[in-house]
Tab-separated table of C-alpha atoms and ligand atoms in Angstrom:
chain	number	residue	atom	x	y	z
R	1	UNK	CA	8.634	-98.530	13.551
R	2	UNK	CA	5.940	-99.443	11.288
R	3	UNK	CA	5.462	-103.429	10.121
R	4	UNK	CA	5.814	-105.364	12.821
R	5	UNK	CA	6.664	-105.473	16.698
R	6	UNK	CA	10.054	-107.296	16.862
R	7	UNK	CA	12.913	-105.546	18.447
R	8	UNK	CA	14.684	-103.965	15.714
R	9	UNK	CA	17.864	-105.911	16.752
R	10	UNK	CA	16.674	-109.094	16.089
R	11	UNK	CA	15.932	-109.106	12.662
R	12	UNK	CA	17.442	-110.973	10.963
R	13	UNK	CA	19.555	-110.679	7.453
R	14	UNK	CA	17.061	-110.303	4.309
R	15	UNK	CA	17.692	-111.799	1.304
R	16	UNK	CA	17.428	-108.734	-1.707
R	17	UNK	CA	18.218	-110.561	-4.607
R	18	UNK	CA	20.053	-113.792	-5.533
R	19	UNK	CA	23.128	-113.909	-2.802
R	20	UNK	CA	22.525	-109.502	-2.059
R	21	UNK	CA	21.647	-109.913	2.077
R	22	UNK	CA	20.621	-106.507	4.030
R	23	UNK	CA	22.660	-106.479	6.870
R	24	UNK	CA	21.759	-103.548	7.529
R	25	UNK	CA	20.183	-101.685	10.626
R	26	UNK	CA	17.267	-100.151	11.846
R	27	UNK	CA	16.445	-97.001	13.808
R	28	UNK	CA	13.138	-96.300	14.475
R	29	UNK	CA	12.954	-93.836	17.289
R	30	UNK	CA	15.252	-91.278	15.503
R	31	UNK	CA	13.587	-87.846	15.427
R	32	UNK	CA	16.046	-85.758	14.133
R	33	UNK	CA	19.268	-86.155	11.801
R	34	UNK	CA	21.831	-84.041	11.498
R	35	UNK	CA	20.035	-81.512	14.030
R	36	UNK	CA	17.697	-79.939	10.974
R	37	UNK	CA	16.294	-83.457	9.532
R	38	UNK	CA	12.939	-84.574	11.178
R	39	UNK	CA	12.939	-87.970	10.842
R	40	UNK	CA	9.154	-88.582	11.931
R	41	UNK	CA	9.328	-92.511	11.022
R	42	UNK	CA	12.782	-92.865	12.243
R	43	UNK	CA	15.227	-94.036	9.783
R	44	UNK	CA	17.808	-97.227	8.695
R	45	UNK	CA	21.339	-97.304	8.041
R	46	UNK	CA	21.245	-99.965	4.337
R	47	UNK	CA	24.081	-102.248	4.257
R	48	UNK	CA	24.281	-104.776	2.109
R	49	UNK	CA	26.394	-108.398	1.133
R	50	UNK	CA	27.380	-109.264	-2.330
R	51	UNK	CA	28.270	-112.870	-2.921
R	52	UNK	CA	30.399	-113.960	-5.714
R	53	UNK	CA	31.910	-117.220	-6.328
R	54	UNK	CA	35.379	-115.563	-5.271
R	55	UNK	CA	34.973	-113.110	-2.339
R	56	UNK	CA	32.394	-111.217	-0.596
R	57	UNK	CA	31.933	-107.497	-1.408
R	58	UNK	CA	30.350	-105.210	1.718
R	59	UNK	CA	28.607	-102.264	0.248
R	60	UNK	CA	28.159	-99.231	3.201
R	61	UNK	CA	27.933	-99.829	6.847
R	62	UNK	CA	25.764	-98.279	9.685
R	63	UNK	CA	25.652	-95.381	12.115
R	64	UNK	CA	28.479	-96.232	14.909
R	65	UNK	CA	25.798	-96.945	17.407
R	66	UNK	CA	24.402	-99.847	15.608
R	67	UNK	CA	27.799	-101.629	15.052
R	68	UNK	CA	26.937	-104.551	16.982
R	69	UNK	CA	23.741	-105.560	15.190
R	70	UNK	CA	25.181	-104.499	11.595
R	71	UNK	CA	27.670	-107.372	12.905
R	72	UNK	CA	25.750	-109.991	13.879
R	73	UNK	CA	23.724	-109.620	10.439
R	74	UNK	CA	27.127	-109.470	8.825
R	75	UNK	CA	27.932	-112.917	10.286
R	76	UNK	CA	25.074	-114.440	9.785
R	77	UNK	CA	25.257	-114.608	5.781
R	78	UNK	CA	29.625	-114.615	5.473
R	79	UNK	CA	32.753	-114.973	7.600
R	80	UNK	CA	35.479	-112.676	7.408
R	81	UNK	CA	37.802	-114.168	5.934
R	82	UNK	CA	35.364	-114.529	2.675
R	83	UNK	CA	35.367	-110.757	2.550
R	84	UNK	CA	37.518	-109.410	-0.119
R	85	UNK	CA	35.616	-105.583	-1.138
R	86	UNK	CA	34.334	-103.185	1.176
R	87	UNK	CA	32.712	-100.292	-1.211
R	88	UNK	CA	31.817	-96.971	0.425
R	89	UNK	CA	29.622	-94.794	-1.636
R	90	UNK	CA	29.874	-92.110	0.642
R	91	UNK	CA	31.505	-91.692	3.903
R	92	UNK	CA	29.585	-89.572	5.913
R	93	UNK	CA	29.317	-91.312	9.655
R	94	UNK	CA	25.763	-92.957	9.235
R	95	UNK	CA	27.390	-95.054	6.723
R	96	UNK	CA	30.806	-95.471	8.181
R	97	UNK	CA	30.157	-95.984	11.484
R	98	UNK	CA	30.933	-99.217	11.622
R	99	UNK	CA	34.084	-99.837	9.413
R	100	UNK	CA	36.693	-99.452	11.795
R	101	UNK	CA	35.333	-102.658	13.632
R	102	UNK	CA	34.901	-104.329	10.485
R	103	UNK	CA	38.361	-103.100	9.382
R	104	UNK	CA	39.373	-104.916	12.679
R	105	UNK	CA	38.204	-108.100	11.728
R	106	UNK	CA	38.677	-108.122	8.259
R	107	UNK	CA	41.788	-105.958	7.946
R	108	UNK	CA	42.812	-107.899	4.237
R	109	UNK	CA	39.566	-106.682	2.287
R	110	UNK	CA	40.360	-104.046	-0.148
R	111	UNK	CA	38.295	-100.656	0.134
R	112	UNK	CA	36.937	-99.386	-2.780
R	113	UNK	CA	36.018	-95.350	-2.510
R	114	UNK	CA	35.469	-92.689	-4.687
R	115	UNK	CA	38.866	-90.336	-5.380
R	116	UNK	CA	37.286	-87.882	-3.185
R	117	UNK	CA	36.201	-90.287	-0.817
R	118	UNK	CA	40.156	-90.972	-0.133
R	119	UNK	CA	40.391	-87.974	1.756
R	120	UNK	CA	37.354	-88.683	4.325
R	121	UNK	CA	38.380	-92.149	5.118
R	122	UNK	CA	42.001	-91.270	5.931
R	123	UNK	CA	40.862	-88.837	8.178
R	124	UNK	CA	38.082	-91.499	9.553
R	125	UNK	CA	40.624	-94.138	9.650
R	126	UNK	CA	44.154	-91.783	11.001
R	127	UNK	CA	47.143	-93.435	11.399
R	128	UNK	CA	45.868	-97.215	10.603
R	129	UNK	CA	44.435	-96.066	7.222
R	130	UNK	CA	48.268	-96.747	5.904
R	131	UNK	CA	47.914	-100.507	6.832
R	132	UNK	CA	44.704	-101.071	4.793
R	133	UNK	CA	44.518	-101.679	1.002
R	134	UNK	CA	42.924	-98.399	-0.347
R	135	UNK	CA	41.359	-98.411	-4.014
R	136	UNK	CA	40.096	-95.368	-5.712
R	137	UNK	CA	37.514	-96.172	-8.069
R	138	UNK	CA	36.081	-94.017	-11.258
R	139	UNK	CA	33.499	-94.197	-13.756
R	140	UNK	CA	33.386	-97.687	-15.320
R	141	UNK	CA	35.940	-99.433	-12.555
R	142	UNK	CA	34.762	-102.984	-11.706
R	143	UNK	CA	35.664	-105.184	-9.337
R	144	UNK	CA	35.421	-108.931	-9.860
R	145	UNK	CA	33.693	-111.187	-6.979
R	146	UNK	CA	34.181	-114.218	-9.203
R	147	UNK	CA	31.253	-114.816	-11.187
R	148	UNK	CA	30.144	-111.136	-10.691
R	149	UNK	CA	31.435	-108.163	-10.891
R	150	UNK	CA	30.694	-104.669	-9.659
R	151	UNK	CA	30.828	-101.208	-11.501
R	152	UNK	CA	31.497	-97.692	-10.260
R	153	UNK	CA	29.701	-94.916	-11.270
R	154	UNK	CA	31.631	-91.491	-9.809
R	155	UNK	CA	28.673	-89.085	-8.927
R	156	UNK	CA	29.728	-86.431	-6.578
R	157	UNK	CA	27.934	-83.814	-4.501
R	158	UNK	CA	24.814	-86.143	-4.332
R	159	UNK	CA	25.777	-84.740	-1.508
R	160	UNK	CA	28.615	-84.773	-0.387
R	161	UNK	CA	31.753	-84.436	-2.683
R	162	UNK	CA	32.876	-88.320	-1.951
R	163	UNK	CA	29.474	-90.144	-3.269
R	164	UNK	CA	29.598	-92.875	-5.844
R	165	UNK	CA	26.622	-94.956	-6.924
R	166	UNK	CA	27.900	-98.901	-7.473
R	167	UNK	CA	25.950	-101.278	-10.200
R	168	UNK	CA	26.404	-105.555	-9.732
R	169	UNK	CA	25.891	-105.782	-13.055
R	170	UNK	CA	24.627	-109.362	-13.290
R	171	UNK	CA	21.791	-108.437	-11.088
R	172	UNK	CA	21.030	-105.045	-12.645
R	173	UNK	CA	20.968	-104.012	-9.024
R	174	UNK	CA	22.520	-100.192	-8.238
R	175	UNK	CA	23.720	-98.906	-5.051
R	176	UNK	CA	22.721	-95.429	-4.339
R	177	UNK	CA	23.463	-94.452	-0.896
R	178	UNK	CA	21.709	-91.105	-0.227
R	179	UNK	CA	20.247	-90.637	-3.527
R	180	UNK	CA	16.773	-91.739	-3.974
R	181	UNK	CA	16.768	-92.754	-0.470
R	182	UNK	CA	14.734	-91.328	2.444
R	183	UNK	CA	14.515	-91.403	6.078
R	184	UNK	CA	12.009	-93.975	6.438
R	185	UNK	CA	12.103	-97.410	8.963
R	186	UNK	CA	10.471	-100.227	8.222
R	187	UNK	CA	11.287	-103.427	8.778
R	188	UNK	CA	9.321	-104.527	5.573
R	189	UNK	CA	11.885	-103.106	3.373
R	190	UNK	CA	10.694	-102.987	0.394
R	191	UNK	CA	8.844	-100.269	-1.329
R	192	UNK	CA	6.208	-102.958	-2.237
R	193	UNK	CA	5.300	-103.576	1.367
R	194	UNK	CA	6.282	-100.943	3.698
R	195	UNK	CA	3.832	-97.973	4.703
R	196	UNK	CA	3.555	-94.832	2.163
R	197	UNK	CA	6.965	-93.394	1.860
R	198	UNK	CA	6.236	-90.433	-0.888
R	199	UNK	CA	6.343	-87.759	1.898
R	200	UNK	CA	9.308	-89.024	3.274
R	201	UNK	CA	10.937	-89.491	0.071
R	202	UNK	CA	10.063	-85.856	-1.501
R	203	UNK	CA	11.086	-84.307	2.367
R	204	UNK	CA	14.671	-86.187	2.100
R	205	UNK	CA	14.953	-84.922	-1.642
R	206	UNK	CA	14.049	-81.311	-0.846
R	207	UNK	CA	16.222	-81.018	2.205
R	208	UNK	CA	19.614	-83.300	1.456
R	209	UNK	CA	19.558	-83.317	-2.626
R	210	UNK	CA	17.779	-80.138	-3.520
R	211	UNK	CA	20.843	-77.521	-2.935
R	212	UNK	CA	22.958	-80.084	-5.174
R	213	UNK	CA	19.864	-80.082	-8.132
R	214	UNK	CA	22.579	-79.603	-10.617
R	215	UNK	CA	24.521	-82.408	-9.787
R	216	UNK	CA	21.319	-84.802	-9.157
R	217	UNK	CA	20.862	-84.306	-12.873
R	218	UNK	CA	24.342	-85.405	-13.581
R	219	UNK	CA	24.267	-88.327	-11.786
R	220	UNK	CA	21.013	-89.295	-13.315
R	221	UNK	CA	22.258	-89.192	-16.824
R	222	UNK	CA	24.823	-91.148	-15.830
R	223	UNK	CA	22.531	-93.959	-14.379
R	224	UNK	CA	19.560	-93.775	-15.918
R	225	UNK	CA	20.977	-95.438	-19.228
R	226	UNK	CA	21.501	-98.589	-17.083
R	227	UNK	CA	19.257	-101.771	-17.336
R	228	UNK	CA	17.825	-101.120	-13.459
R	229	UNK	CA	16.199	-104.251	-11.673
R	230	UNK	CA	16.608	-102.484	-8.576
R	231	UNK	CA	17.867	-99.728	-6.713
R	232	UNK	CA	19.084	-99.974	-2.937
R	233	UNK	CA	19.768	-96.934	-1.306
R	234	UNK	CA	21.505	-96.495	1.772
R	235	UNK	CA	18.283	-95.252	4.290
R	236	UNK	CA	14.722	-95.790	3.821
R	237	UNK	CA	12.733	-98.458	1.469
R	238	UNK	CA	14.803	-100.980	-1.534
R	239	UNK	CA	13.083	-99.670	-4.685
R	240	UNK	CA	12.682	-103.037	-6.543
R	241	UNK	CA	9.191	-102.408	-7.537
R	242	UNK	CA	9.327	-99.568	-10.835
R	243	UNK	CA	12.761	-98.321	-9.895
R	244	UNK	CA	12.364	-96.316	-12.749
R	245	UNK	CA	9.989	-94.138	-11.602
R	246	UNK	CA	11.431	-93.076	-8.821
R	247	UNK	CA	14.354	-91.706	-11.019
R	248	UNK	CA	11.499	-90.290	-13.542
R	249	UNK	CA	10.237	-89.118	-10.042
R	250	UNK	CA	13.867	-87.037	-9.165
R	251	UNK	CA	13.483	-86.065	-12.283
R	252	UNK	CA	10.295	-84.337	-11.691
R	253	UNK	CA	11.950	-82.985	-8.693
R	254	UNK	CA	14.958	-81.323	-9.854
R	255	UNK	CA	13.331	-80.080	-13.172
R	256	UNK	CA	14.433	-76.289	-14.139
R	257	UNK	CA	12.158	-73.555	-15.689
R	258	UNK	CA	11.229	-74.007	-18.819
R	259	UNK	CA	12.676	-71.332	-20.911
R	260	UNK	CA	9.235	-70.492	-22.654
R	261	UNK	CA	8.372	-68.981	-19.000
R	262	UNK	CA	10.669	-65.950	-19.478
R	263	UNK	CA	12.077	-66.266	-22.167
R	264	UNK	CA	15.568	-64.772	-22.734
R	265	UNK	CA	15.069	-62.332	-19.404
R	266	UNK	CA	16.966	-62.629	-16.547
R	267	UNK	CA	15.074	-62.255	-13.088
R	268	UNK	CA	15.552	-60.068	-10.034
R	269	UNK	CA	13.249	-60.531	-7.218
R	270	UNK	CA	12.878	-57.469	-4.971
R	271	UNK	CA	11.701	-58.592	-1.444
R	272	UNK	CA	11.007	-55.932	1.322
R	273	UNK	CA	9.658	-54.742	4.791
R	274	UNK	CA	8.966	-51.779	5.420
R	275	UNK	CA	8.252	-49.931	9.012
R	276	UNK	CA	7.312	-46.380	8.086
R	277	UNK	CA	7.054	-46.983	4.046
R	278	UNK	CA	10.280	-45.336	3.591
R	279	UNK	CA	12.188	-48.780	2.698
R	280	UNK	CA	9.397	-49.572	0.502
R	281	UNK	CA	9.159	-46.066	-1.105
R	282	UNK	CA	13.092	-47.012	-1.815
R	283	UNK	CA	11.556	-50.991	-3.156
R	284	UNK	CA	9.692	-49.384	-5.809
R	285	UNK	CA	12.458	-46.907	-7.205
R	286	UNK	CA	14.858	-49.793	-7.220
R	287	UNK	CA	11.498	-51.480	-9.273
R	288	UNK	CA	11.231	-49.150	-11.647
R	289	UNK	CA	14.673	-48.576	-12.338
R	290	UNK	CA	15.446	-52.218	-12.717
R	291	UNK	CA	11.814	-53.147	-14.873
R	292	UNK	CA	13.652	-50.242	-17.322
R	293	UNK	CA	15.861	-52.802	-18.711
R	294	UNK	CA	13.687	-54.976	-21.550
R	295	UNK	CA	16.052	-57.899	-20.725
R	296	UNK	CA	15.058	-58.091	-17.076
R	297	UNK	CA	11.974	-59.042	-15.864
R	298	UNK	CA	11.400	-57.673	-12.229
R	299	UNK	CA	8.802	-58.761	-9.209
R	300	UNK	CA	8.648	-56.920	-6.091
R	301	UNK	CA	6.958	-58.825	-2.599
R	302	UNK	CA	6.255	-57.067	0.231
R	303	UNK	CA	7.226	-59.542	3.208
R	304	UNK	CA	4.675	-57.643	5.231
R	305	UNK	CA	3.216	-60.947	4.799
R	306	UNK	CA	5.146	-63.106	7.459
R	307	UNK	CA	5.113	-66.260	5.414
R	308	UNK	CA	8.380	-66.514	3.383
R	309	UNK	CA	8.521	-70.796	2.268
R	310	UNK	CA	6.805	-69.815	-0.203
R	311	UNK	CA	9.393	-67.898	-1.842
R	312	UNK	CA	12.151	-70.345	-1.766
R	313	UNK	CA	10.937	-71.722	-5.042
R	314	UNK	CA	10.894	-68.431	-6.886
R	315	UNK	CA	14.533	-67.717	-5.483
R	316	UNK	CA	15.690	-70.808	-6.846
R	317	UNK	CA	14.985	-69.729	-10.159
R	318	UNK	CA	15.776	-65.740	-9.713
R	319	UNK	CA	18.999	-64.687	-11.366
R	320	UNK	CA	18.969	-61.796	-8.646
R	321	UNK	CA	17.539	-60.933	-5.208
R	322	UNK	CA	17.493	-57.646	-3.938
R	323	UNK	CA	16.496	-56.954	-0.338
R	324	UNK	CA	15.251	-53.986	1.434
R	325	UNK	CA	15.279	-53.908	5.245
R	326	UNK	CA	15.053	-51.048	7.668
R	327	UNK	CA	17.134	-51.118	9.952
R	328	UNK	CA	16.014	-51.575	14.341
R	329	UNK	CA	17.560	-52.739	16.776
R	330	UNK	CA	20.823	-52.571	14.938
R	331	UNK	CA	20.014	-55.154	12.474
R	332	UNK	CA	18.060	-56.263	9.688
R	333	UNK	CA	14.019	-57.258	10.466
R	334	UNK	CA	13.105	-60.985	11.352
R	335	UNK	CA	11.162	-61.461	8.094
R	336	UNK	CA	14.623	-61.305	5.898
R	337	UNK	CA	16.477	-63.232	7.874
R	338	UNK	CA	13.711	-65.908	7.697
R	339	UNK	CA	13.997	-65.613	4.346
R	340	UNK	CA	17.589	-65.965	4.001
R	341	UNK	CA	17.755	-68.616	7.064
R	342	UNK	CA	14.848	-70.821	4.396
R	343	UNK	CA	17.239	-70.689	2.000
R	344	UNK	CA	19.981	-72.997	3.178
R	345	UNK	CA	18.104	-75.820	1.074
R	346	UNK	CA	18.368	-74.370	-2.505
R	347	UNK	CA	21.731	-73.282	-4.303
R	348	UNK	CA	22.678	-69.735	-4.032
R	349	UNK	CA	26.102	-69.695	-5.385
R	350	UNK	CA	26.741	-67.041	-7.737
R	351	UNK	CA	23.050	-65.388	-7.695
R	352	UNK	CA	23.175	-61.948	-7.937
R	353	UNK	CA	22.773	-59.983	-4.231
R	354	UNK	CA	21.799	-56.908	-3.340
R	355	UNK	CA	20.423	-54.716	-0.587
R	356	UNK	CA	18.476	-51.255	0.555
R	357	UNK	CA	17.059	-49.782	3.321
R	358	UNK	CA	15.939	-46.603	5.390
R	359	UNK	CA	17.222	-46.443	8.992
R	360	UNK	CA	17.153	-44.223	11.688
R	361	UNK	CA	20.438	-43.890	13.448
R	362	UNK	CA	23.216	-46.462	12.555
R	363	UNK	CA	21.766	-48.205	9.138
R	364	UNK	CA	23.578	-51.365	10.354
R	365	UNK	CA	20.710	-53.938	8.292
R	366	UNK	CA	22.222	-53.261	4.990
R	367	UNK	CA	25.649	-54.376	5.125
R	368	UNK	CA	24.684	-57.145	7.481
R	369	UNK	CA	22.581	-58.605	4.548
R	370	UNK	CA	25.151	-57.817	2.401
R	371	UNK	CA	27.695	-59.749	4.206
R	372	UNK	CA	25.101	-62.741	4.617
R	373	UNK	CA	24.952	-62.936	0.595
R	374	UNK	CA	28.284	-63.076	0.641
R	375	UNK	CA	28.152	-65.537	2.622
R	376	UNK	CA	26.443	-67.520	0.813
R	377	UNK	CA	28.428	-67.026	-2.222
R	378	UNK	CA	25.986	-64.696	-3.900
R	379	UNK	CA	27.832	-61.820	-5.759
R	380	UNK	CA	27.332	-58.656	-4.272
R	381	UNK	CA	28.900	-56.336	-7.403
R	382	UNK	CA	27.135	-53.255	-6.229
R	383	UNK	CA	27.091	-51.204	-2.589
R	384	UNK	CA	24.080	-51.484	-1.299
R	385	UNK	CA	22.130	-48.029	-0.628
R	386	UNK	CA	21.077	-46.466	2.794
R	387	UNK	CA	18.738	-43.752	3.064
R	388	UNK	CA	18.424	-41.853	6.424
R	389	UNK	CA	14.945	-41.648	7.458
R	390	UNK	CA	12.132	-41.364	4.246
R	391	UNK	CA	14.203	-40.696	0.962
R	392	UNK	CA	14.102	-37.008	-0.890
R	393	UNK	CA	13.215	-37.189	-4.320
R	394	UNK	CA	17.384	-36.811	-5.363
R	395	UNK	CA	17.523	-39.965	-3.277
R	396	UNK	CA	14.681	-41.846	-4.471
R	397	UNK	CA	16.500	-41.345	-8.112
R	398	UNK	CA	19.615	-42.825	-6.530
R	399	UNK	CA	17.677	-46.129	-5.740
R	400	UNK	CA	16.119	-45.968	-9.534
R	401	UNK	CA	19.964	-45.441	-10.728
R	402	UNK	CA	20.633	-48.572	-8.275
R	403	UNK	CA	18.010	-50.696	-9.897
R	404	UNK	CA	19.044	-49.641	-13.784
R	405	UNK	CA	22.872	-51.229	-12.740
R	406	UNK	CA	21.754	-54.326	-10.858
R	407	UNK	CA	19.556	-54.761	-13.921
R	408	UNK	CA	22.720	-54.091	-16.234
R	409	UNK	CA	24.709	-56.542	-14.058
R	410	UNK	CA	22.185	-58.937	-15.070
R	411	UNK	CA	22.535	-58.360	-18.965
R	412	UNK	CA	26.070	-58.243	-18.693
R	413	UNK	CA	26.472	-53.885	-19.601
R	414	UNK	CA	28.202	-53.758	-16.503
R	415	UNK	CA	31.623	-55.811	-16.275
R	416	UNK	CA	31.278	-57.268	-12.246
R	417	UNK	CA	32.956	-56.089	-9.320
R	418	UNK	CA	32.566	-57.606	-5.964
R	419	UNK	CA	32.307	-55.021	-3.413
R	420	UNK	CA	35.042	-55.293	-0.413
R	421	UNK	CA	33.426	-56.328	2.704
R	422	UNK	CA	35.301	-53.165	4.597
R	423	UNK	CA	33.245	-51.237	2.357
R	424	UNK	CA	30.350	-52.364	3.932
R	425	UNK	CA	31.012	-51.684	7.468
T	501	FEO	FE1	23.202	-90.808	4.801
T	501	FEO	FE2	24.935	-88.251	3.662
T	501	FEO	O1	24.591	-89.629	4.799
């Protein structure tokens, strides 16, 4: 943990604003989250305590582990009985970890969650979630803590389908949870005085946000028109020094092509390997055939060259992906499924799929891909084509034909069909 050499459990609460406490918790020797997160500087679990001059409001808890140290902060700035609003922006366990102790000791507050939030914490909370006093809170809800008051801003799939941002509006202060946060720990807090956090920050956007771009920019139009003193996420450093940038800097992140880059066209990358150039023989056919069609504009890679990160970016922007994989072994080649495995992190849904490839014996690769598009929600409106060994020249016009229809999918002169998945095996 960088900033100093306490024991992470005896920190103590820190004051964020006027009466807003971190109770929060710390965990520095976290290396991974959720299995595929490294978390080189470990990470914290934000909570926070909003004082009014008629209740407390809770906003998040911690990861289940740190339960008793999320308490001790908790009791160090309120009692329970002062606790009237427990808001979860999102109710994944690193934030709810905690609640059914404080539930146990505070059993009166009311619980203010997103409508899609209601689902998670009934099945967090099982058969006691009847005896607590559930509110489900939309766009421009408030809740009153006496001389403050609280507003709910609904932004789902930021990213999960329960998250909510919350604004105390006296303090301009917003609640993010996972958005614009990052798996960071330091005991400094703030983004002012802890260590450099832009890796971190850009890592955490790429991996948790990025497949959920579309609604990033949703819930940034709906915050960004607030007055913003400060914004608190739920891991990582309290952005109270240019808050705004760091939404200017999602921004940046989530920005989409701009339009003068290809125009009206629609996109289809072709990616390949190829063992004895017969699949890549097919590539270019498909190629051609496809780069007929004035409203496409086609790009064929050769994955010959082992590193595939690289294309994630371009795939994120295709309209189409076509892949053509020998088949050995029985299946597809590494390279492609590195390719598809690296694409977990970017939105897929309803890209165009496709795939080709020689093969030997059984010609298992194509339909495997296939089915892994599916998958992935990619429509796959065509059967892909398998040539035994290296294509004839009648063939070689079949994978031109091939290309000519994806490219048609694209422009709409073809009315879509998914393929059956029985017709692939
Ligand atoms: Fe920090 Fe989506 O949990």
């Amino acid at each position: 943990m960088q900033g100093g050499s306490q024991p992470p459990e005896a920190i103590r609460p820190v004051e964020v604003a006027d009466r807003v406490q971190w109770i929060g918790a710390l965990d520095p020797h976290l290396r991974n989250f959720d299995i595929i997160l490294r978390t080189a500087n470990g990470t914290s679990y934000n909570s926070y305590a909003v004082r009014g001059s008629s209740g407390v409001a809770i906003i998040d808890t911690v990861k289940q582990e740190f339960t008793d140290p999320f308490l001790r902060r908790l009791e160090a700035v309120t009692r329970y009985d002062e606790i009237t609003t427990l808001v979860l922006n999102h109710l994944e366990p690193d934030h709810t970890g905690a609640v059914p102790e404080l539930l146990r000791r505070a059993p009166h507050v009311e619980i203010c969650v997103s409508p899609r939030g209601v689902q998670v914490l009934r099945a967090l909370l099982k058969d006691d979630f009847d005896s607590y006093t559930v509110r489900v809170v939309r766009t421009g809800d408030t809740v009153s803590l006496g001389d403050r008051r609280l507003r709910f801003l609904t932004t789902p799939y930021v990213h999960w389908p329960d998250t909510q941002c919350t604004y105390l509006e006296e303090q301009q202060l917003l609640f993010t949870c996972d958005l614009m946060g990052c798996h960071f720990c330091d005991e400094r807090l703030f983004n002012d005085c802890v260590g450099d956090f832009r890796f971190s920050f850009e890592y955490y956007f790429e991996h948790i946000m990025r497949p959920f771009k579309r609604y990033v920019i949703e819930a940034l139009d709906l915050i960004e028109p607030l007055d913003i003193a400060m914004i608190a996420p739920s891991h990582g450093p309290i952005l109270r020094s240019h808050p705004r940038e760091y939404i200017t800097h999602y921004r940046r992140l989530v920005k989409t092509r701009l339009a003068s880059e290809v125009g009206n066209q629609k996109t289809l990358l072709i990616f390949y390997v190829s063992a004895y150039g017969a699949t890549s023989q097919m590539a270019y056919a498909v190629y051609a055939g496809a780069a007929e069609n004035p409203g496409v504009r086609v790009s064929l890679f050769d994955l010959q060259v082992g590193e595939v990160t690289p294309f994630v970016d371009l795939i994120e922007e295709a309209d189409a992906l076509a892949f053509g994989t020998p088949t050995i072994n029985g299946d597809a080649v590494k390279t492609v499924w590195d390719l598809l495995a690296g694409l977990v992190d970017i939105d897929t849904k309803g890209k165009l799929g496709a795939a080709f490839g020689s093969y030997g014996w059984t010609g298992e690769a194509v339909p495997m891909v296939e089915a892994r598009m599916q998958g992935m929600k990619m429509r796959v409106p065509e059967k892909g084509i398998k040539i035994k060994l290296h294509p004839t020249e009648d063939e070689l016009e079949d994978c031109r034909a091939f290309g000519r229809r994806l490219a048609a999918h694209l422009t709409g002169e073809v009315a879509a069909r998914e393929i059956d998945i029985s017709d692939l095996l």
